[in-house]
Amino acid sequence: MNANAESNLLVSLLPLVVLFAVFYFFLIRPQRVQAKRHKEMLESLKKGDKVVSSGGLICEIIKVEEQFFSVRLSDDNTARLSKDFIAYKLDDTTDKK
């Protein structure tokens, strides 16, 4: 009877294990990979790169600081932008659309 109880426990826990595996491979892991790529992109940004902020502003980086970027919005407007609000880097191929 003890073996029967152990197999019932295993069968009852199997759906939970499968559910956790599905969540990990379809939700948690891709989110971690995306966060890692975004962090690497932020670390690789340098003076002269064009970026898009989370608010949709297209800016050119003029100075890299520890927590901020000094950016040029237009010819005579500059601002400081937190690294947390950089959405993505504009590539040369993106500019030509």
PDB file of N, CA and C in Angstrom:
ATOM      1  N   MET A   1       0.816  -1.196   0.000  1.00  0.00           N
ATOM      2  CA  MET A   1       0.000   0.000   0.000  1.00  0.00           C
ATOM      3  C   MET A   1       0.863   1.263   0.000  1.00  0.00           C
ATOM      4  N   ASN A   2       2.047   1.206   0.567  1.00  0.00           N
ATOM      5  CA  ASN A   2       2.949   2.346   0.627  1.00  0.00           C
ATOM      6  C   ASN A   2       3.417   2.743  -0.773  1.00  0.00           C
ATOM      7  N   ALA A   3       3.707   1.778  -1.631  1.00  0.00           N
ATOM      8  CA  ALA A   3       4.127   2.056  -3.001  1.00  0.00           C
ATOM      9  C   ALA A   3       2.996   2.712  -3.785  1.00  0.00           C
ATOM     10  N   ASN A   4       1.778   2.289  -3.516  1.00  0.00           N
ATOM     11  CA  ASN A   4       0.618   2.857  -4.181  1.00  0.00           C
ATOM     12  C   ASN A   4       0.434   4.324  -3.787  1.00  0.00           C
ATOM     13  N   ALA A   5       0.652   4.664  -2.523  1.00  0.00           N
ATOM     14  CA  ALA A   5       0.532   6.044  -2.063  1.00  0.00           C
ATOM     15  C   ALA A   5       1.606   6.926  -2.681  1.00  0.00           C
ATOM     16  N   GLU A   6       2.819   6.400  -2.822  1.00  0.00           N
ATOM     17  CA  GLU A   6       3.902   7.165  -3.441  1.00  0.00           C
ATOM     18  C   GLU A   6       3.628   7.425  -4.916  1.00  0.00           C
ATOM     19  N   SER A   7       3.077   6.452  -5.622  1.00  0.00           N
ATOM     20  CA  SER A   7       2.788   6.656  -7.047  1.00  0.00           C
ATOM     21  C   SER A   7       1.634   7.641  -7.212  1.00  0.00           C
ATOM     22  N   ASN A   8       0.651   7.612  -6.302  1.00  0.00           N
ATOM     23  CA  ASN A   8      -0.439   8.600  -6.359  1.00  0.00           C
ATOM     24  C   ASN A   8       0.083  10.008  -6.121  1.00  0.00           C
ATOM     25  N   LEU A   9       1.048  10.157  -5.211  1.00  0.00           N
ATOM     26  CA  LEU A   9       1.645  11.465  -4.943  1.00  0.00           C
ATOM     27  C   LEU A   9       2.399  11.967  -6.172  1.00  0.00           C
ATOM     28  N   LEU A  10       3.146  11.068  -6.802  1.00  0.00           N
ATOM     29  CA  LEU A  10       3.901  11.440  -8.000  1.00  0.00           C
ATOM     30  C   LEU A  10       2.964  11.855  -9.126  1.00  0.00           C
ATOM     31  N   VAL A  11       1.895  11.102  -9.314  1.00  0.00           N
ATOM     32  CA  VAL A  11       0.933  11.420 -10.372  1.00  0.00           C
ATOM     33  C   VAL A  11       0.228  12.738 -10.085  1.00  0.00           C
ATOM     34  N   SER A  12      -0.035  13.035  -8.834  1.00  0.00           N
ATOM     35  CA  SER A  12      -0.713  14.286  -8.516  1.00  0.00           C
ATOM     36  C   SER A  12       0.211  15.493  -8.635  1.00  0.00           C
ATOM     37  N   LEU A  13       1.519  15.325  -8.445  1.00  0.00           N
ATOM     38  CA  LEU A  13       2.463  16.437  -8.575  1.00  0.00           C
ATOM     39  C   LEU A  13       2.944  16.652 -10.006  1.00  0.00           C
ATOM     40  N   LEU A  14       2.799  15.659 -10.866  1.00  0.00           N
ATOM     41  CA  LEU A  14       3.279  15.760 -12.237  1.00  0.00           C
ATOM     42  C   LEU A  14       2.674  16.950 -13.000  1.00  0.00           C
ATOM     43  N   PRO A  15       1.378  17.219 -12.921  1.00  0.00           N
ATOM     44  CA  PRO A  15       0.837  18.402 -13.629  1.00  0.00           C
ATOM     45  C   PRO A  15       1.444  19.723 -13.150  1.00  0.00           C
ATOM     46  N   LEU A  16       1.738  19.837 -11.860  1.00  0.00           N
ATOM     47  CA  LEU A  16       2.362  21.063 -11.343  1.00  0.00           C
ATOM     48  C   LEU A  16       3.765  21.245 -11.893  1.00  0.00           C
ATOM     49  N   VAL A  17       4.506  20.147 -11.984  1.00  0.00           N
ATOM     50  CA  VAL A  17       5.862  20.212 -12.526  1.00  0.00           C
ATOM     51  C   VAL A  17       5.820  20.598 -14.004  1.00  0.00           C
ATOM     52  N   VAL A  18       4.898  20.008 -14.750  1.00  0.00           N
ATOM     53  CA  VAL A  18       4.756  20.337 -16.172  1.00  0.00           C
ATOM     54  C   VAL A  18       4.339  21.798 -16.337  1.00  0.00           C
ATOM     55  N   LEU A  19       3.431  22.264 -15.518  1.00  0.00           N
ATOM     56  CA  LEU A  19       2.984  23.657 -15.585  1.00  0.00           C
ATOM     57  C   LEU A  19       4.133  24.621 -15.297  1.00  0.00           C
ATOM     58  N   PHE A  20       4.936  24.316 -14.295  1.00  0.00           N
ATOM     59  CA  PHE A  20       6.089  25.161 -13.992  1.00  0.00           C
ATOM     60  C   PHE A  20       7.081  25.166 -15.151  1.00  0.00           C
ATOM     61  N   ALA A  21       7.314  24.013 -15.768  1.00  0.00           N
ATOM     62  CA  ALA A  21       8.236  23.944 -16.907  1.00  0.00           C
ATOM     63  C   ALA A  21       7.731  24.790 -18.071  1.00  0.00           C
ATOM     64  N   VAL A  22       6.435  24.737 -18.323  1.00  0.00           N
ATOM     65  CA  VAL A  22       5.855  25.537 -19.410  1.00  0.00           C
ATOM     66  C   VAL A  22       6.023  27.024 -19.115  1.00  0.00           C
ATOM     67  N   PHE A  23       5.713  27.451 -17.896  1.00  0.00           N
ATOM     68  CA  PHE A  23       5.896  28.856 -17.518  1.00  0.00           C
ATOM     69  C   PHE A  23       7.350  29.281 -17.662  1.00  0.00           C
ATOM     70  N   TYR A  24       8.265  28.430 -17.249  1.00  0.00           N
ATOM     71  CA  TYR A  24       9.677  28.789 -17.323  1.00  0.00           C
ATOM     72  C   TYR A  24      10.106  28.980 -18.768  1.00  0.00           C
ATOM     73  N   PHE A  25       9.798  28.036 -19.636  1.00  0.00           N
ATOM     74  CA  PHE A  25      10.301  28.105 -21.009  1.00  0.00           C
ATOM     75  C   PHE A  25       9.554  29.094 -21.893  1.00  0.00           C
ATOM     76  N   PHE A  26       8.321  29.433 -21.558  1.00  0.00           N
ATOM     77  CA  PHE A  26       7.578  30.362 -22.395  1.00  0.00           C
ATOM     78  C   PHE A  26       7.461  31.771 -21.828  1.00  0.00           C
ATOM     79  N   LEU A  27       7.708  31.963 -20.533  1.00  0.00           N
ATOM     80  CA  LEU A  27       7.578  33.293 -19.945  1.00  0.00           C
ATOM     81  C   LEU A  27       8.855  33.781 -19.276  1.00  0.00           C
ATOM     82  N   ILE A  28       9.358  33.038 -18.347  1.00  0.00           N
ATOM     83  CA  ILE A  28      10.484  33.503 -17.528  1.00  0.00           C
ATOM     84  C   ILE A  28      11.769  33.564 -18.330  1.00  0.00           C
ATOM     85  N   ARG A  29      12.121  32.500 -19.018  1.00  0.00           N
ATOM     86  CA  ARG A  29      13.390  32.453 -19.754  1.00  0.00           C
ATOM     87  C   ARG A  29      13.464  33.513 -20.859  1.00  0.00           C
ATOM     88  N   PRO A  30      12.459  33.664 -21.726  1.00  0.00           N
ATOM     89  CA  PRO A  30      12.549  34.712 -22.759  1.00  0.00           C
ATOM     90  C   PRO A  30      12.668  36.114 -22.184  1.00  0.00           C
ATOM     91  N   GLN A  31      12.005  36.357 -21.059  1.00  0.00           N
ATOM     92  CA  GLN A  31      12.092  37.677 -20.441  1.00  0.00           C
ATOM     93  C   GLN A  31      13.507  37.936 -19.926  1.00  0.00           C
ATOM     94  N   ARG A  32      14.141  36.927 -19.357  1.00  0.00           N
ATOM     95  CA  ARG A  32      15.524  37.069 -18.890  1.00  0.00           C
ATOM     96  C   ARG A  32      16.483  37.314 -20.050  1.00  0.00           C
ATOM     97  N   VAL A  33      16.276  36.607 -21.151  1.00  0.00           N
ATOM     98  CA  VAL A  33      17.136  36.782 -22.323  1.00  0.00           C
ATOM     99  C   VAL A  33      16.991  38.198 -22.878  1.00  0.00           C
ATOM    100  N   GLN A  34      15.753  38.685 -22.954  1.00  0.00           N
ATOM    101  CA  GLN A  34      15.514  40.037 -23.459  1.00  0.00           C
ATOM    102  C   GLN A  34      16.140  41.082 -22.538  1.00  0.00           C
ATOM    103  N   ALA A  35      16.026  40.905 -21.231  1.00  0.00           N
ATOM    104  CA  ALA A  35      16.621  41.850 -20.281  1.00  0.00           C
ATOM    105  C   ALA A  35      18.143  41.844 -20.401  1.00  0.00           C
ATOM    106  N   LYS A  36      18.726  40.689 -20.614  1.00  0.00           N
ATOM    107  CA  LYS A  36      20.182  40.590 -20.767  1.00  0.00           C
ATOM    108  C   LYS A  36      20.647  41.316 -22.036  1.00  0.00           C
ATOM    109  N   ARG A  37      19.919  41.120 -23.136  1.00  0.00           N
ATOM    110  CA  ARG A  37      20.280  41.815 -24.383  1.00  0.00           C
ATOM    111  C   ARG A  37      20.139  43.329 -24.239  1.00  0.00           C
ATOM    112  N   HIS A  38      19.097  43.795 -23.549  1.00  0.00           N
ATOM    113  CA  HIS A  38      18.905  45.235 -23.350  1.00  0.00           C
ATOM    114  C   HIS A  38      20.035  45.808 -22.501  1.00  0.00           C
ATOM    115  N   LYS A  39      20.439  45.090 -21.466  1.00  0.00           N
ATOM    116  CA  LYS A  39      21.535  45.554 -20.611  1.00  0.00           C
ATOM    117  C   LYS A  39      22.842  45.631 -21.403  1.00  0.00           C
ATOM    118  N   GLU A  40      23.111  44.622 -22.238  1.00  0.00           N
ATOM    119  CA  GLU A  40      24.321  44.640 -23.070  1.00  0.00           C
ATOM    120  C   GLU A  40      24.284  45.799 -24.059  1.00  0.00           C
ATOM    121  N   MET A  41      23.092  46.092 -24.619  1.00  0.00           N
ATOM    122  CA  MET A  41      22.963  47.208 -25.548  1.00  0.00           C
ATOM    123  C   MET A  41      23.252  48.522 -24.839  1.00  0.00           C
ATOM    124  N   LEU A  42      22.732  48.692 -23.611  1.00  0.00           N
ATOM    125  CA  LEU A  42      22.995  49.923 -22.854  1.00  0.00           C
ATOM    126  C   LEU A  42      24.479  50.094 -22.564  1.00  0.00           C
ATOM    127  N   GLU A  43      25.155  49.004 -22.230  1.00  0.00           N
ATOM    128  CA  GLU A  43      26.576  49.079 -21.921  1.00  0.00           C
ATOM    129  C   GLU A  43      27.425  49.381 -23.147  1.00  0.00           C
ATOM    130  N   SER A  44      26.929  49.038 -24.331  1.00  0.00           N
ATOM    131  CA  SER A  44      27.711  49.246 -25.547  1.00  0.00           C
ATOM    132  C   SER A  44      27.485  50.621 -26.176  1.00  0.00           C
ATOM    133  N   LEU A  45      26.527  51.399 -25.666  1.00  0.00           N
ATOM    134  CA  LEU A  45      26.258  52.709 -26.253  1.00  0.00           C
ATOM    135  C   LEU A  45      27.425  53.661 -26.017  1.00  0.00           C
ATOM    136  N   LYS A  46      27.709  54.480 -27.024  1.00  0.00           N
ATOM    137  CA  LYS A  46      28.824  55.421 -26.936  1.00  0.00           C
ATOM    138  C   LYS A  46      28.412  56.739 -27.582  1.00  0.00           C
ATOM    139  N   LYS A  47      29.294  57.704 -27.477  1.00  0.00           N
ATOM    140  CA  LYS A  47      29.050  59.030 -28.043  1.00  0.00           C
ATOM    141  C   LYS A  47      28.786  58.903 -29.541  1.00  0.00           C
ATOM    142  N   GLY A  48      27.738  59.590 -30.004  1.00  0.00           N
ATOM    143  CA  GLY A  48      27.398  59.584 -31.416  1.00  0.00           C
ATOM    144  C   GLY A  48      26.304  58.596 -31.794  1.00  0.00           C
ATOM    145  N   ASP A  49      25.991  57.648 -30.907  1.00  0.00           N
ATOM    146  CA  ASP A  49      24.926  56.695 -31.196  1.00  0.00           C
ATOM    147  C   ASP A  49      23.574  57.377 -31.101  1.00  0.00           C
ATOM    148  N   LYS A  50      22.658  56.969 -31.959  1.00  0.00           N
ATOM    149  CA  LYS A  50      21.295  57.490 -31.916  1.00  0.00           C
ATOM    150  C   LYS A  50      20.419  56.450 -31.241  1.00  0.00           C
ATOM    151  N   VAL A  51      19.592  56.930 -30.304  1.00  0.00           N
ATOM    152  CA  VAL A  51      18.722  56.047 -29.542  1.00  0.00           C
ATOM    153  C   VAL A  51      17.304  56.592 -29.542  1.00  0.00           C
ATOM    154  N   VAL A  52      16.365  55.724 -29.218  1.00  0.00           N
ATOM    155  CA  VAL A  52      14.975  56.118 -29.053  1.00  0.00           C
ATOM    156  C   VAL A  52      14.633  55.920 -27.587  1.00  0.00           C
ATOM    157  N   SER A  53      14.068  56.951 -26.974  1.00  0.00           N
ATOM    158  CA  SER A  53      13.685  56.862 -25.562  1.00  0.00           C
ATOM    159  C   SER A  53      12.340  56.149 -25.442  1.00  0.00           C
ATOM    160  N   SER A  54      11.998  55.784 -24.231  1.00  0.00           N
ATOM    161  CA  SER A  54      10.704  55.132 -23.993  1.00  0.00           C
ATOM    162  C   SER A  54       9.539  56.051 -24.350  1.00  0.00           C
ATOM    163  N   GLY A  55       9.769  57.341 -24.315  1.00  0.00           N
ATOM    164  CA  GLY A  55       8.739  58.307 -24.687  1.00  0.00           C
ATOM    165  C   GLY A  55       8.664  58.575 -26.179  1.00  0.00           C
ATOM    166  N   GLY A  56       9.567  57.970 -26.944  1.00  0.00           N
ATOM    167  CA  GLY A  56       9.534  58.117 -28.395  1.00  0.00           C
ATOM    168  C   GLY A  56      10.452  59.187 -28.959  1.00  0.00           C
ATOM    169  N   LEU A  57      11.253  59.845 -28.109  1.00  0.00           N
ATOM    170  CA  LEU A  57      12.179  60.863 -28.605  1.00  0.00           C
ATOM    171  C   LEU A  57      13.394  60.207 -29.243  1.00  0.00           C
ATOM    172  N   ILE A  58      13.793  60.713 -30.395  1.00  0.00           N
ATOM    173  CA  ILE A  58      15.008  60.242 -31.047  1.00  0.00           C
ATOM    174  C   ILE A  58      16.126  61.195 -30.643  1.00  0.00           C
ATOM    175  N   CYS A  59      17.172  60.657 -30.022  1.00  0.00           N
ATOM    176  CA  CYS A  59      18.243  61.473 -29.458  1.00  0.00           C
ATOM    177  C   CYS A  59      19.591  60.948 -29.927  1.00  0.00           C
ATOM    178  N   GLU A  60      20.579  61.835 -29.912  1.00  0.00           N
ATOM    179  CA  GLU A  60      21.960  61.451 -30.179  1.00  0.00           C
ATOM    180  C   GLU A  60      22.744  61.611 -28.876  1.00  0.00           C
ATOM    181  N   ILE A  61      23.483  60.582 -28.518  1.00  0.00           N
ATOM    182  CA  ILE A  61      24.252  60.619 -27.273  1.00  0.00           C
ATOM    183  C   ILE A  61      25.473  61.509 -27.469  1.00  0.00           C
ATOM    184  N   ILE A  62      25.663  62.462 -26.543  1.00  0.00           N
ATOM    185  CA  ILE A  62      26.839  63.323 -26.615  1.00  0.00           C
ATOM    186  C   ILE A  62      27.804  63.069 -25.458  1.00  0.00           C
ATOM    187  N   LYS A  63      27.306  62.429 -24.368  1.00  0.00           N
ATOM    188  CA  LYS A  63      28.176  62.113 -23.242  1.00  0.00           C
ATOM    189  C   LYS A  63      27.576  60.942 -22.473  1.00  0.00           C
ATOM    190  N   VAL A  64      28.439  59.973 -22.136  1.00  0.00           N
ATOM    191  CA  VAL A  64      28.007  58.816 -21.355  1.00  0.00           C
ATOM    192  C   VAL A  64      28.407  59.032 -19.903  1.00  0.00           C
ATOM    193  N   GLU A  65      27.438  58.944 -19.017  1.00  0.00           N
ATOM    194  CA  GLU A  65      27.681  59.064 -17.584  1.00  0.00           C
ATOM    195  C   GLU A  65      27.304  57.743 -16.918  1.00  0.00           C
ATOM    196  N   GLU A  66      27.467  57.677 -15.591  1.00  0.00           N
ATOM    197  CA  GLU A  66      27.197  56.423 -14.893  1.00  0.00           C
ATOM    198  C   GLU A  66      25.721  56.022 -14.946  1.00  0.00           C
ATOM    199  N   GLN A  67      24.816  56.924 -14.614  1.00  0.00           N
ATOM    200  CA  GLN A  67      23.384  56.622 -14.591  1.00  0.00           C
ATOM    201  C   GLN A  67      22.598  57.337 -15.692  1.00  0.00           C
ATOM    202  N   PHE A  68      23.236  58.269 -16.383  1.00  0.00           N
ATOM    203  CA  PHE A  68      22.535  59.097 -17.363  1.00  0.00           C
ATOM    204  C   PHE A  68      23.338  59.172 -18.659  1.00  0.00           C
ATOM    205  N   PHE A  69      22.641  59.607 -19.698  1.00  0.00           N
ATOM    206  CA  PHE A  69      23.266  60.000 -20.951  1.00  0.00           C
ATOM    207  C   PHE A  69      22.940  61.468 -21.157  1.00  0.00           C
ATOM    208  N   SER A  70      23.923  62.246 -21.576  1.00  0.00           N
ATOM    209  CA  SER A  70      23.627  63.582 -22.069  1.00  0.00           C
ATOM    210  C   SER A  70      23.318  63.406 -23.544  1.00  0.00           C
ATOM    211  N   VAL A  71      22.165  63.909 -23.962  1.00  0.00           N
ATOM    212  CA  VAL A  71      21.716  63.672 -25.330  1.00  0.00           C
ATOM    213  C   VAL A  71      21.387  64.986 -26.015  1.00  0.00           C
ATOM    214  N   ARG A  72      21.496  64.971 -27.321  1.00  0.00           N
ATOM    215  CA  ARG A  72      21.139  66.117 -28.154  1.00  0.00           C
ATOM    216  C   ARG A  72      19.787  65.794 -28.787  1.00  0.00           C
ATOM    217  N   LEU A  73      18.805  66.651 -28.524  1.00  0.00           N
ATOM    218  CA  LEU A  73      17.469  66.462 -29.087  1.00  0.00           C
ATOM    219  C   LEU A  73      17.370  67.084 -30.473  1.00  0.00           C
ATOM    220  N   SER A  74      17.977  68.250 -30.650  1.00  0.00           N
ATOM    221  CA  SER A  74      18.055  68.927 -31.943  1.00  0.00           C
ATOM    222  C   SER A  74      19.369  69.690 -31.944  1.00  0.00           C
ATOM    223  N   ASP A  75      19.563  70.571 -32.906  1.00  0.00           N
ATOM    224  CA  ASP A  75      20.838  71.268 -33.024  1.00  0.00           C
ATOM    225  C   ASP A  75      21.210  72.063 -31.777  1.00  0.00           C
ATOM    226  N   ASP A  76      20.246  72.666 -31.112  1.00  0.00           N
ATOM    227  CA  ASP A  76      20.578  73.524 -29.973  1.00  0.00           C
ATOM    228  C   ASP A  76      19.919  73.093 -28.664  1.00  0.00           C
ATOM    229  N   ASN A  77      19.316  71.909 -28.619  1.00  0.00           N
ATOM    230  CA  ASN A  77      18.682  71.424 -27.392  1.00  0.00           C
ATOM    231  C   ASN A  77      19.375  70.165 -26.890  1.00  0.00           C
ATOM    232  N   THR A  78      19.807  70.223 -25.636  1.00  0.00           N
ATOM    233  CA  THR A  78      20.406  69.046 -25.012  1.00  0.00           C
ATOM    234  C   THR A  78      19.647  68.739 -23.724  1.00  0.00           C
ATOM    235  N   ALA A  79      19.762  67.506 -23.288  1.00  0.00           N
ATOM    236  CA  ALA A  79      19.091  67.080 -22.057  1.00  0.00           C
ATOM    237  C   ALA A  79      19.857  65.895 -21.485  1.00  0.00           C
ATOM    238  N   ARG A  80      19.514  65.559 -20.250  1.00  0.00           N
ATOM    239  CA  ARG A  80      20.055  64.350 -19.625  1.00  0.00           C
ATOM    240  C   ARG A  80      18.937  63.321 -19.598  1.00  0.00           C
ATOM    241  N   LEU A  81      19.260  62.108 -19.991  1.00  0.00           N
ATOM    242  CA  LEU A  81      18.276  61.039 -20.080  1.00  0.00           C
ATOM    243  C   LEU A  81      18.758  59.863 -19.247  1.00  0.00           C
ATOM    244  N   SER A  82      17.917  59.377 -18.364  1.00  0.00           N
ATOM    245  CA  SER A  82      18.263  58.232 -17.533  1.00  0.00           C
ATOM    246  C   SER A  82      18.424  56.991 -18.409  1.00  0.00           C
ATOM    247  N   LYS A  83      19.385  56.154 -18.056  1.00  0.00           N
ATOM    248  CA  LYS A  83      19.614  54.930 -18.813  1.00  0.00           C
ATOM    249  C   LYS A  83      18.401  54.005 -18.770  1.00  0.00           C
ATOM    250  N   ASP A  84      17.579  54.143 -17.745  1.00  0.00           N
ATOM    251  CA  ASP A  84      16.388  53.298 -17.622  1.00  0.00           C
ATOM    252  C   ASP A  84      15.351  53.589 -18.705  1.00  0.00           C
ATOM    253  N   PHE A  85      15.453  54.732 -19.362  1.00  0.00           N
ATOM    254  CA  PHE A  85      14.441  55.131 -20.325  1.00  0.00           C
ATOM    255  C   PHE A  85      14.909  55.036 -21.773  1.00  0.00           C
ATOM    256  N   ILE A  86      15.979  54.292 -22.024  1.00  0.00           N
ATOM    257  CA  ILE A  86      16.403  54.035 -23.396  1.00  0.00           C
ATOM    258  C   ILE A  86      15.668  52.789 -23.877  1.00  0.00           C
ATOM    259  N   ALA A  87      14.885  52.919 -24.934  1.00  0.00           N
ATOM    260  CA  ALA A  87      14.131  51.778 -25.453  1.00  0.00           C
ATOM    261  C   ALA A  87      15.013  50.924 -26.355  1.00  0.00           C
ATOM    262  N   TYR A  88      15.636  51.564 -27.354  1.00  0.00           N
ATOM    263  CA  TYR A  88      16.503  50.815 -28.263  1.00  0.00           C
ATOM    264  C   TYR A  88      17.415  51.763 -29.013  1.00  0.00           C
ATOM    265  N   LYS A  89      18.430  51.179 -29.624  1.00  0.00           N
ATOM    266  CA  LYS A  89      19.401  51.923 -30.417  1.00  0.00           C
ATOM    267  C   LYS A  89      18.941  51.914 -31.869  1.00  0.00           C
ATOM    268  N   LEU A  90      19.035  53.074 -32.511  1.00  0.00           N
ATOM    269  CA  LEU A  90      18.712  53.151 -33.925  1.00  0.00           C
ATOM    270  C   LEU A  90      19.911  52.664 -34.714  1.00  0.00           C
ATOM    271  N   ASP A  91      19.687  51.734 -35.614  1.00  0.00           N
ATOM    272  CA  ASP A  91      20.745  51.246 -36.490  1.00  0.00           C
ATOM    273  C   ASP A  91      20.786  52.115 -37.729  1.00  0.00           C
ATOM    274  N   ASP A  92      21.870  51.979 -38.506  1.00  0.00           N
ATOM    275  CA  ASP A  92      21.969  52.715 -39.758  1.00  0.00           C
ATOM    276  C   ASP A  92      20.878  52.288 -40.717  1.00  0.00           C
ATOM    277  N   THR A  93      20.483  51.018 -40.690  1.00  0.00           N
ATOM    278  CA  THR A  93      19.443  50.544 -41.589  1.00  0.00           C
ATOM    279  C   THR A  93      18.083  51.098 -41.194  1.00  0.00           C
ATOM    280  N   THR A  94      17.858  51.360 -39.901  1.00  0.00           N
ATOM    281  CA  THR A  94      16.589  51.902 -39.439  1.00  0.00           C
ATOM    282  C   THR A  94      16.420  53.354 -39.860  1.00  0.00           C
ATOM    283  N   ASP A  95      17.538  54.111 -39.907  1.00  0.00           N
ATOM    284  CA  ASP A  95      17.475  55.539 -40.250  1.00  0.00           C
ATOM    285  C   ASP A  95      17.049  55.767 -41.705  1.00  0.00           C
ATOM    286  N   LYS A  96      17.317  54.827 -42.588  1.00  0.00           N
ATOM    287  CA  LYS A  96      17.102  55.048 -44.014  1.00  0.00           C
ATOM    288  C   LYS A  96      15.697  54.727 -44.482  1.00  0.00           C
ATOM    289  N   LYS A  97      14.787  54.384 -43.594  1.00  0.00           N
ATOM    290  CA  LYS A  97      13.405  54.063 -43.984  1.00  0.00           C
ATOM    291  C   LYS A  97      12.651  55.299 -44.385  1.00  0.00           C
TER     292      LYS A  97
END
